[in-house]
Coordinates of C-alpha atoms in Angstrom, one line a residue:
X1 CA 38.0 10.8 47.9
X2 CA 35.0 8.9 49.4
X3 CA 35.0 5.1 47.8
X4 CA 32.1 4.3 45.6
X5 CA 29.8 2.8 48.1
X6 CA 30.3 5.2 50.5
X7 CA 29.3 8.0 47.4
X8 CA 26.6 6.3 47.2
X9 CA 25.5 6.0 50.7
X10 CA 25.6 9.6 50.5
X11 CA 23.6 10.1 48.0
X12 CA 20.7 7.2 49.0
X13 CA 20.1 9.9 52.0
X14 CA 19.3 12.6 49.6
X15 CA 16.8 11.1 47.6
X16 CA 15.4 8.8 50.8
X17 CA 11.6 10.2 50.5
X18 CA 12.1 9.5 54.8
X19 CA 14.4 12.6 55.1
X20 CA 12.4 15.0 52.5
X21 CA 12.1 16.9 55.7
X22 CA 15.7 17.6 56.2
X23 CA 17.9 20.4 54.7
X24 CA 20.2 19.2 51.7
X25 CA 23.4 20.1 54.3
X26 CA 21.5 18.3 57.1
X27 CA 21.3 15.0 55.2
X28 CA 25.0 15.2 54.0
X29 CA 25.8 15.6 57.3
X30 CA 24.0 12.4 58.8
X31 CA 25.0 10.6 55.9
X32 CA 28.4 10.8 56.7
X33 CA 28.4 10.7 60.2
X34 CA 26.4 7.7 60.0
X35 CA 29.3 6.1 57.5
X36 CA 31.9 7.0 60.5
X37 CA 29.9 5.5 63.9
X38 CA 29.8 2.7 61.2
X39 CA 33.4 2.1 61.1
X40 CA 33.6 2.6 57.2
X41 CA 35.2 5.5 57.6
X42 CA 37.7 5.1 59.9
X43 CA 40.1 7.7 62.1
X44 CA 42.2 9.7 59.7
X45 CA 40.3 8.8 56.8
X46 CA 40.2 12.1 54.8
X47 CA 37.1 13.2 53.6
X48 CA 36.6 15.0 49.7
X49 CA 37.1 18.5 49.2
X50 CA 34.0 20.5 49.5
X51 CA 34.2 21.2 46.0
X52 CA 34.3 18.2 45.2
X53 CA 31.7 16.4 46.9
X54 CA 29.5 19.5 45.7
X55 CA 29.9 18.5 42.3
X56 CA 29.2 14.6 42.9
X57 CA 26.6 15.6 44.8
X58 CA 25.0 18.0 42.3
X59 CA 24.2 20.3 45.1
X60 CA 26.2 23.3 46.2
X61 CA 29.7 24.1 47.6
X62 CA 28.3 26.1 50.4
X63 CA 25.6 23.2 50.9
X64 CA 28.4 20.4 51.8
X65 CA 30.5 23.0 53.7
X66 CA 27.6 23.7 56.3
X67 CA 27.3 20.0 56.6
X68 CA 31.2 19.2 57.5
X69 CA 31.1 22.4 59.7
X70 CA 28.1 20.6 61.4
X71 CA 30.6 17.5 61.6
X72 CA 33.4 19.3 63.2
X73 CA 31.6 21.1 65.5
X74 CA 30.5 17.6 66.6
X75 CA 33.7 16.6 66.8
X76 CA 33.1 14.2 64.5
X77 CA 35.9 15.5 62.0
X78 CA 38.9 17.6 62.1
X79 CA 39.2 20.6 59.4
X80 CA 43.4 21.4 59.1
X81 CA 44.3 24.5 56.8
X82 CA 46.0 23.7 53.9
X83 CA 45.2 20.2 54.4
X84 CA 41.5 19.3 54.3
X85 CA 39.1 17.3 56.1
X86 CA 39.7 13.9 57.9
X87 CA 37.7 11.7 60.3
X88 CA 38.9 12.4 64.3
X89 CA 40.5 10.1 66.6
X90 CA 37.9 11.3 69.1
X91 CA 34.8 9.8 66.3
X92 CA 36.4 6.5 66.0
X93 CA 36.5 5.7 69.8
X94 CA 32.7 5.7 69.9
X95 CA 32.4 3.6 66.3
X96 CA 28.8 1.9 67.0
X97 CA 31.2 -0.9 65.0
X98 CA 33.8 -1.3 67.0
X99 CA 32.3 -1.6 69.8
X100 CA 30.3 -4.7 68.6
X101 CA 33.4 -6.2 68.2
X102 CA 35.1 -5.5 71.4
X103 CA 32.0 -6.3 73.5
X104 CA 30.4 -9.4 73.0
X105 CA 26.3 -9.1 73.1
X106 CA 24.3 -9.7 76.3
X107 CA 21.5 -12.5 76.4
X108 CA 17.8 -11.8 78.1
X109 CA 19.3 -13.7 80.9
X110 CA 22.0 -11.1 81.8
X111 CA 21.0 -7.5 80.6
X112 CA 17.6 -7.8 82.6
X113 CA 16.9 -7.9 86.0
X114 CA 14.4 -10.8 87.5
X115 CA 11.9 -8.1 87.5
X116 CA 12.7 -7.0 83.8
X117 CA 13.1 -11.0 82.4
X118 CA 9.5 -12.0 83.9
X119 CA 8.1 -9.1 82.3
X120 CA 9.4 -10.2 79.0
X121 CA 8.9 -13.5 79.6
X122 CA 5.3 -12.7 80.2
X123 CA 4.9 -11.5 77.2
X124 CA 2.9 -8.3 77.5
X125 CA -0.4 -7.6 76.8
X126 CA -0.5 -7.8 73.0
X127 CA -2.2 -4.4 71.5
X128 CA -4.1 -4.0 68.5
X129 CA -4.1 -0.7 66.8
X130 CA -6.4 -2.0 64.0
X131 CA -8.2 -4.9 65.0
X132 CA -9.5 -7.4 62.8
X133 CA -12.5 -9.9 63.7
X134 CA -12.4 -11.4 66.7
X135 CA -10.3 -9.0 69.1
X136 CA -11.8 -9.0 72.1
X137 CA -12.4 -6.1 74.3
X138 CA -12.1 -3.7 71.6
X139 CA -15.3 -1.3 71.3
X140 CA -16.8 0.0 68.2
X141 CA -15.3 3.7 67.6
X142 CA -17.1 4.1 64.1
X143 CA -20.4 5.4 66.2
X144 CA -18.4 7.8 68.4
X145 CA -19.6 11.0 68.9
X146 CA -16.6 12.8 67.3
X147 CA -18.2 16.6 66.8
X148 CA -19.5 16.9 70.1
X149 CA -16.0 15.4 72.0
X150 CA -14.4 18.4 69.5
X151 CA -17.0 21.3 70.4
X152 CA -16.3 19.9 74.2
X153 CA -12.2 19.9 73.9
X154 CA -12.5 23.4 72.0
X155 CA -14.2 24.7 75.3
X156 CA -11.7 23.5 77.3
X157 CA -8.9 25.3 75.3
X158 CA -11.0 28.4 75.4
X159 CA -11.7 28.3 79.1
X160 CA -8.1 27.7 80.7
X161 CA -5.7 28.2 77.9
X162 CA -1.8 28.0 78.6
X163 CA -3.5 26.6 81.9
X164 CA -4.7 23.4 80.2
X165 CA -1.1 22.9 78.8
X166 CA 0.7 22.6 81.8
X167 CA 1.3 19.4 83.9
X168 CA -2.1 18.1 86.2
X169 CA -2.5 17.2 89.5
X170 CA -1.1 13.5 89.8
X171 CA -4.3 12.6 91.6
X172 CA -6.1 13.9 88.4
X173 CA -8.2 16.8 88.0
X174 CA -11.1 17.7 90.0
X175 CA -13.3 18.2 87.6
X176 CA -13.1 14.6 86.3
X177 CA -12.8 13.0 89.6
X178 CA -16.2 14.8 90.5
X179 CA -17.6 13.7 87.7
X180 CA -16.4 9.6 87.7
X181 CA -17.2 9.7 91.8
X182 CA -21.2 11.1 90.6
X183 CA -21.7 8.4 88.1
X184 CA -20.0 5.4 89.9
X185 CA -22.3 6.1 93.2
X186 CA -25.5 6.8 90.6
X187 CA -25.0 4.0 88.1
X188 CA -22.5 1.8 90.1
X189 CA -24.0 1.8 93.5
X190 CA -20.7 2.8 94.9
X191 CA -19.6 5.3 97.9
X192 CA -16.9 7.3 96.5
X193 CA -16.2 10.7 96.9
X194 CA -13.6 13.2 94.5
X195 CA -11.1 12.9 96.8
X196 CA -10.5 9.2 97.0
X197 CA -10.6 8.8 92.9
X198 CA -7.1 8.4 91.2
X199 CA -7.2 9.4 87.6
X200 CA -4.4 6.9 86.0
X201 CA -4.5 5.7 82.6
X202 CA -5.8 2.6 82.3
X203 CA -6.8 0.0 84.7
X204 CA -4.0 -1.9 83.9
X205 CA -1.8 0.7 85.2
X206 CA -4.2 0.4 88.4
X207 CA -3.6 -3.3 88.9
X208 CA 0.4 -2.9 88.2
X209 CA 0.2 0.3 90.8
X210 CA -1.6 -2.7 93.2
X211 CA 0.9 -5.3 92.8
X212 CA 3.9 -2.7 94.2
X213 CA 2.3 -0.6 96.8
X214 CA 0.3 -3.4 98.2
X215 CA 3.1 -6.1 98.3
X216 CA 6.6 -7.4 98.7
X217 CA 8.0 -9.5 96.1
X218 CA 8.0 -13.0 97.1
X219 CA 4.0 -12.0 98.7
X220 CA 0.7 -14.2 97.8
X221 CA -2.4 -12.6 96.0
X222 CA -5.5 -14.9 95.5
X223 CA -6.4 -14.6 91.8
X224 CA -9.5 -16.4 90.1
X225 CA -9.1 -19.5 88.1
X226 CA -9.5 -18.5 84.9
X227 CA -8.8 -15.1 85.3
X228 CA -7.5 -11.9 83.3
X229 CA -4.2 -12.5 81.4
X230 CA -3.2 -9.0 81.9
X231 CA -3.5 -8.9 85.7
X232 CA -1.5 -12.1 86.2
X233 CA 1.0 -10.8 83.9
X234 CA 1.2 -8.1 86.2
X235 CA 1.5 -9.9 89.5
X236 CA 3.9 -12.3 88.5
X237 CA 6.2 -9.0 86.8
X238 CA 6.0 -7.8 90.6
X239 CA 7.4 -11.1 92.2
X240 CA 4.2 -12.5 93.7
X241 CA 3.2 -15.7 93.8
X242 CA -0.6 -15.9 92.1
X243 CA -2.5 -18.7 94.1
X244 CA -5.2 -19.7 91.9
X245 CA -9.1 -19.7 93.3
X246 CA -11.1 -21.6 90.7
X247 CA -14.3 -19.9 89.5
X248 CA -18.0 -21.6 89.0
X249 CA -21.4 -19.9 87.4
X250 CA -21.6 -18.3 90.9
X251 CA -18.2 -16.0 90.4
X252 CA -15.0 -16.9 92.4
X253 CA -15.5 -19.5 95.3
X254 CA -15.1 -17.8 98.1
X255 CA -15.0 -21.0 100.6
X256 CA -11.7 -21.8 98.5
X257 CA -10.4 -18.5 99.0
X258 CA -11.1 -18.3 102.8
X259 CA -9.9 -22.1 103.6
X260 CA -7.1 -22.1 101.2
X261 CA -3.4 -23.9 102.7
X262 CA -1.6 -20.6 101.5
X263 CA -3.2 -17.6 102.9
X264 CA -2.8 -14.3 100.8
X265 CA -4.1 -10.8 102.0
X266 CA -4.7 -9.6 98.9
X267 CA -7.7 -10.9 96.1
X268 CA -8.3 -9.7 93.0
X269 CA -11.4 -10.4 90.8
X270 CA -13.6 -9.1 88.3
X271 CA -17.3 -9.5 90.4
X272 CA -19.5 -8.2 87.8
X273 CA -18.5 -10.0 84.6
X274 CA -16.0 -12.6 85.2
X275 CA -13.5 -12.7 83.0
X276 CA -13.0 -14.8 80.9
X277 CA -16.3 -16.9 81.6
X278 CA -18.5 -14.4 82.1
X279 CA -19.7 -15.4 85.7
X280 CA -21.7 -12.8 87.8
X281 CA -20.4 -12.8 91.5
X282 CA -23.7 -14.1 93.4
X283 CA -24.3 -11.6 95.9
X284 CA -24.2 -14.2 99.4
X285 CA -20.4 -14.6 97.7
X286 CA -19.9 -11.0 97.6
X287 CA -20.8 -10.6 101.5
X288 CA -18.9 -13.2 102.7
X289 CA -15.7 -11.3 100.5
X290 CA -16.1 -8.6 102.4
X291 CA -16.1 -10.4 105.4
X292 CA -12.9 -12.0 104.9
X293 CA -11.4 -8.8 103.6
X294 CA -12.2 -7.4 107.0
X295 CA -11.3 -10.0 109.2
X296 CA -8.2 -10.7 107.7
X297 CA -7.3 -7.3 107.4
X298 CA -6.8 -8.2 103.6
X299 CA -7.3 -5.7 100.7
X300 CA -9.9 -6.9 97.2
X301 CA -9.2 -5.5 93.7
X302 CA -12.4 -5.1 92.6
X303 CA -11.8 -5.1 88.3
X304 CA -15.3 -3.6 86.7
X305 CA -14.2 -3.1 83.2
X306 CA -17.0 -3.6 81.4
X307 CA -20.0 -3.1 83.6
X308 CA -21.6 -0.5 81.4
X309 CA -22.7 -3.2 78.5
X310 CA -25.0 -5.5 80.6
X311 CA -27.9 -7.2 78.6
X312 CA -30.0 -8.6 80.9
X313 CA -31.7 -5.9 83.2
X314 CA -29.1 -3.4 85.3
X315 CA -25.7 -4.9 86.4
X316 CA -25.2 -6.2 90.2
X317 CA -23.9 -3.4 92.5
X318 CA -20.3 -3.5 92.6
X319 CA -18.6 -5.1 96.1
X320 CA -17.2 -1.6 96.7
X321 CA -20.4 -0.3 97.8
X322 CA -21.2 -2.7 100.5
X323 CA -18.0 -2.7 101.7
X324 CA -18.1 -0.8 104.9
X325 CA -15.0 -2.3 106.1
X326 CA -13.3 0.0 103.6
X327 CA -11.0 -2.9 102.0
X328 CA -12.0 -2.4 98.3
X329 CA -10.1 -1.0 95.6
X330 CA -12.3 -0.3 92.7
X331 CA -10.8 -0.4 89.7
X332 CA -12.5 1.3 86.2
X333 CA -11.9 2.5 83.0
X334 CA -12.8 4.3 80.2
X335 CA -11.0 2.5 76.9
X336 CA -13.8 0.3 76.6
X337 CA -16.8 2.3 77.1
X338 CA -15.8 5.3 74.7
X339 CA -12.5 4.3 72.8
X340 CA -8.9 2.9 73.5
X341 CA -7.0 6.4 72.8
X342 CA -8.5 7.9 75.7
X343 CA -6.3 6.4 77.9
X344 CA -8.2 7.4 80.9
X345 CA -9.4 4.6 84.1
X346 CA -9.4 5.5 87.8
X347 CA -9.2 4.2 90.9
X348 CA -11.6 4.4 93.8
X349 CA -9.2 3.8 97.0
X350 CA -9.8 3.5 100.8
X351 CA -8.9 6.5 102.2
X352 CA -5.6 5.5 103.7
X353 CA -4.8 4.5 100.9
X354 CA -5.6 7.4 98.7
X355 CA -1.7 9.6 99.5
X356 CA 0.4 6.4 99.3
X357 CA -1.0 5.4 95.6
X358 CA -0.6 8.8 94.7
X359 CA 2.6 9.1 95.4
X360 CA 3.7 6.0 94.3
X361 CA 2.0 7.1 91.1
X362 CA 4.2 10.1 90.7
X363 CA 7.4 7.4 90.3
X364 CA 5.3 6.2 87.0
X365 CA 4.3 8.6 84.7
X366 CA 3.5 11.9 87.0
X367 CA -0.1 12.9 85.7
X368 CA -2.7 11.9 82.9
X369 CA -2.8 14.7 80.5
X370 CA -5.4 17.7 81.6
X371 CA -6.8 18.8 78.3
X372 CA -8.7 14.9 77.7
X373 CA -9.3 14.5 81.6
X374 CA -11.8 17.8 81.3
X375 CA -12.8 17.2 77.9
X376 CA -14.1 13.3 79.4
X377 CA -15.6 15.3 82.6
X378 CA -17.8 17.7 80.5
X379 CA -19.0 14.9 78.3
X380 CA -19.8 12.8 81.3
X381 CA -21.4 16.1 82.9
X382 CA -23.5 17.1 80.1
X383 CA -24.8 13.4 79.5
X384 CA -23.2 12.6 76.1
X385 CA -21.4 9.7 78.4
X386 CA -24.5 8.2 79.3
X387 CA -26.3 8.7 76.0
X388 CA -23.6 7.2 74.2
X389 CA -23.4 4.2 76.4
X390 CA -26.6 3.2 76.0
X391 CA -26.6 4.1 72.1
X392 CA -23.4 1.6 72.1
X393 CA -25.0 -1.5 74.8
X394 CA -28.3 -1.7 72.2
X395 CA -25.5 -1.9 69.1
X396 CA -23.7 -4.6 71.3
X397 CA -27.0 -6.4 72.1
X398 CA -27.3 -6.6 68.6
X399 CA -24.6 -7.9 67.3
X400 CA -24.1 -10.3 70.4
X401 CA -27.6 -12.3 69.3
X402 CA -26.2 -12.1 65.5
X403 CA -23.5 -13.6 66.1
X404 CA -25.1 -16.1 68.6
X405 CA -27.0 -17.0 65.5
X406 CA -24.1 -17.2 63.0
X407 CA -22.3 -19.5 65.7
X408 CA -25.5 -22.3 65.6
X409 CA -25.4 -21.6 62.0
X410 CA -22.1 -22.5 60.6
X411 CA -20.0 -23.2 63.7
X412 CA -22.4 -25.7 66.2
X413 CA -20.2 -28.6 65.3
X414 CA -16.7 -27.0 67.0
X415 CA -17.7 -24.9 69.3
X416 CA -20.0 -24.5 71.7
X417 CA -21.0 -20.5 73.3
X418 CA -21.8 -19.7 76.9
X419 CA -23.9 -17.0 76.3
X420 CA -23.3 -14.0 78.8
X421 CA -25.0 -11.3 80.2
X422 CA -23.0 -8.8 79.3
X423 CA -19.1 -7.7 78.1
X424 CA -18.0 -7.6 75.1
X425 CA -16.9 -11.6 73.9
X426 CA -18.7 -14.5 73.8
X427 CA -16.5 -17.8 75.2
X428 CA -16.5 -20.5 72.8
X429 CA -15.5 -24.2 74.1
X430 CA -13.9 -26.6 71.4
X431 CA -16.4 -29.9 70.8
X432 CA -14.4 -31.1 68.2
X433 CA -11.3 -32.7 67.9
X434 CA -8.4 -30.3 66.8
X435 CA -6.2 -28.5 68.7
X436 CA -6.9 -24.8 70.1
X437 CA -3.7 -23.5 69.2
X438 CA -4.5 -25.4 65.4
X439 CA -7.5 -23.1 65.0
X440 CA -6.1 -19.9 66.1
X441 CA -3.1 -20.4 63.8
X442 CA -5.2 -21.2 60.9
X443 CA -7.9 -18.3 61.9
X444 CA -4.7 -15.7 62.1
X445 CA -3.9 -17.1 58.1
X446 CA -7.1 -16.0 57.4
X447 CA -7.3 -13.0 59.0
X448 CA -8.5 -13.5 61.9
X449 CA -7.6 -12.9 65.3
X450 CA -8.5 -15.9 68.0
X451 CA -7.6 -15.2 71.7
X452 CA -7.1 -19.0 73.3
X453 CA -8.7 -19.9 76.9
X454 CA -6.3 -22.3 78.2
X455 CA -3.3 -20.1 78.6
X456 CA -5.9 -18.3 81.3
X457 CA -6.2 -21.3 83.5
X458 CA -3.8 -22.3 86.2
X459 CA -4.7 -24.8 88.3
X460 CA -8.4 -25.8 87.6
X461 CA -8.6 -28.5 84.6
X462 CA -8.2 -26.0 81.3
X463 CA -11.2 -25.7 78.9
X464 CA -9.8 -25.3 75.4
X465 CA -11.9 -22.9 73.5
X466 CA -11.3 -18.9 72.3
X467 CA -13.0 -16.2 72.7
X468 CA -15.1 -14.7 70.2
X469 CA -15.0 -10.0 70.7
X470 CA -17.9 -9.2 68.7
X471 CA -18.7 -5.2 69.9
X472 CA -16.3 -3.9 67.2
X473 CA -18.0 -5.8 64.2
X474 CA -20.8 -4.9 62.2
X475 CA -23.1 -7.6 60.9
X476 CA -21.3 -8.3 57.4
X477 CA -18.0 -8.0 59.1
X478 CA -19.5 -10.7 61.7
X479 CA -20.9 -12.9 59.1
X480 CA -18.1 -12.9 56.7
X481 CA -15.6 -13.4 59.7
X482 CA -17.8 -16.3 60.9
X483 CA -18.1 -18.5 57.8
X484 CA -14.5 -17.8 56.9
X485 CA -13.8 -19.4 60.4
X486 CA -15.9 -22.3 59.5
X487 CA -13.7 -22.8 56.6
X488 CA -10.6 -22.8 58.7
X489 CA -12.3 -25.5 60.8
X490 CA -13.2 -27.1 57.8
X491 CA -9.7 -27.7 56.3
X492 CA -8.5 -28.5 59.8
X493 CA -10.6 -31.2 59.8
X494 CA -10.1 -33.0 56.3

């Protein structure tokens, strides 16, 4: 007869409200093959009789004898006439117990490759499935135009069928690469065509796809100073060495870049909206990038992932379109302008590059999923993409001055903003003397989330400050997260 405890084990899976789903026999079963990988019961160990357990159980005889059949089937137990039940030899040898004991555990230093420990030791890009005041780079979903992306996805299903369940095209459909090449070259001033757009998931899948098909581990890219977490995070994961080109109110400079002591042939930079400052590339810098790029034979990740929400008049052209070199690669996305579960960005690539990427793409995930891909390329098609983005930049607008106003209200002696043009956060610089990492642990206590500057600087002198993602707010959120800030600078400051 089973112990006690291990009665009781059984019987803590029948009642778990987790496996309500699971047939009675199903849940004996588990419950006691669980108890074996264990090591509690160990080989030989022989098991109640069926009537037995039945009657401890308070469920039926022919209940607990589908679950041992189950087990010996497994080969978890062995059933001898006459005899009864008992745990196998075979079960024991692969006790998850065991072989905790026989094999002492491996560190982060030993079970990981280089390539696996800098990616952990990067830390990843931290996710937030519901954010809370100040996230940045989240957008508002609450104003989404849910009925009309349903009506859309409903036509889809109705159109292809079966068809739209099957795998896609690892270059992404057609319909949607038509449809991102229209509006990039109309609202982008960009020269792409359909076939040189690669439908991936996100951009940061586009920059990690850059870091291995571009270069060799050990390789140089030039990266601005500050520049985007994520995008380091993914160089460094690929073995390259990052050389850091600092960044003014004119975008990256470009002098730095082309007389730097450690040439690179790869740059990456966000030209339109610098992140994390907010710079605009100025457009004599942007011509004398393409320059380089063609006389050096060297490649520019051009990173416009948040160009739709622009302020101040239209957004500058991207590089890509007055690169006639054809060294660009345009990276976009949609996660910002519509809403994170899309997972849907692209890249627009030189032609020779277009097969390699795509290819090397296949080695990843394969394809992005069909049925969202012409869902997005109907709603972009029909206009709802442009109506909603310019329903979402006069939100933004709006709640960017609020909380411009709330920052000179309760906040002007600790911070100090540098209003931008665009995006989606404001950059706040510390004036007052605490700690960066101080306020962001005292913010996260009071429910707020902080994302810190200095960790984005490298070589330039680091300004310590946060940034402050106000799209996803509305004005009470804004306000109350504001003033409860205020109070965390407050207490700091006592």
């Amino acid at each position: 007869m089973f112990k006690s405890s291990q009665l009781e084990t059984v019987k803590a899976w029948l009642v778990n409200p987790a496996n309500a789903a699971f047939p009675l026999h199903v849940r004996i079963q588990r419950a006691i093959k669980q108890l074996i990988l264990d090591g509690v019961l160990t080989s030989g160990k022989p098991l109640p009789a069926t009537r037995a357990l039945a009657k401890s159980l308070a469920v039926s005889r022919d209940t607990v004898e589908t679950a041992y059949g189950q087990l010996h089937a497994e080969g978890f137990i062995e059933r001898r006439v006459g005899s009864g039940s008992f745990v196998s030899a075979m079960a024991q040898r692969s006790s998850g117990r065991r072989v905790k004991r026989s094999i002492p555990l491996e560190n982060h230093e030993t079970a990981l490759s280089q390539r696996g420990l800098a990616m952990f030791r990067g830390g990843g890009i931290r996710n937030f499935p519901a954010p809370r005041p100040f996230v940045q780079g989240v957008p508002e979903t609450r104003n989404f135009p849910l009925p009309v992306w349903e009506r859309l996805e409903r036509q889809v299903l109705k159109e292809y069928g079966h068809l739209a369940l099957q795998a896609g095209p690892p270059q992404g459909m057609e319909a949607l690469r038509c449809a991102v090449a229209d509006y990039i070259n109309l609202e982008r001033g960009a020269r792409a065509t359909p076939e040189r757009i690669l439908i991936l998931t996100s951009s940061q899948q586009a920059i990690a796809l850059c870091a291995q098909v571009l270069l060799d581990a050990g390789d140089r890219i030039f990266i601005e100073d500050p520049a985007y977490h994520g995008a380091r995070k993914a160089f460094e994961a690929a073995g390259l060495e990052c050389v850091p080109i600092p960044v003014d109110q004119q975008g990256l400079q470009v002098d730095a870049l082309r007389h730097s002591p450690t040439p690179a042939r790869v740059v990456f930079l966000s030209p339109s909206h610098q992140f994390p400052t907010g710079a605009t590339l100025t457009l004599d810098r942007r011509l004398a990038l393409v320059e380089w790029a063609a006389q050096q034979k060297a490649w520019i990740i051009e990173d416009d992932y948040d160009s739709e929400f622009h302020y101040a008049g239209k957004p500058t052209a991207c590089v890509q379109g007055m690169d006639h070199y054809d060294r660009t690669l345009y990276v976009g996305t949609f996660t910002k302008s519509l809403f994170p579960g899309v997972r849907i960005g692209y890249m627009l690539l030189p032609e020779v590059l277009v097969e390699p990427m795509t290819r090397a793409r296949t080695l990843l995930d394969g394809h992005s999923a069909p049925i969202p891909q012409l869902t997005l390329a109907r709603f972009i098609e029909a206009g709802h993409f442009g109506a909603h983005v310019r329903s979402m930049r006069l939100i933004y607008a709006g709640r960017l001055n609020l909380l411009v106003q709330l920052i000179e209200k309760h906040l002007s002696d600790y911070v100090t903003p540098a209003l931008p043009d665009g995006g989606m956060q404001i950059p706040c610089k510390l004036v007052c003397d605490v700690s960066e990492q101080a306020v962001i642990d005292g913010a996260r206590r009071a429910g707020i989330d902080l994302f810190g500057l200095t960790g984005l600087y490298a070589a330039a002198k680091p300004q310590a400050g946060f940034l402050l993602g106000f799209a996803a707010y509305t004005p009470m959120e804004l306000e109350a997260a504001v003033k409860s800030l205020a109070r965390v600078f407050r207490d700091l400051l006592r």
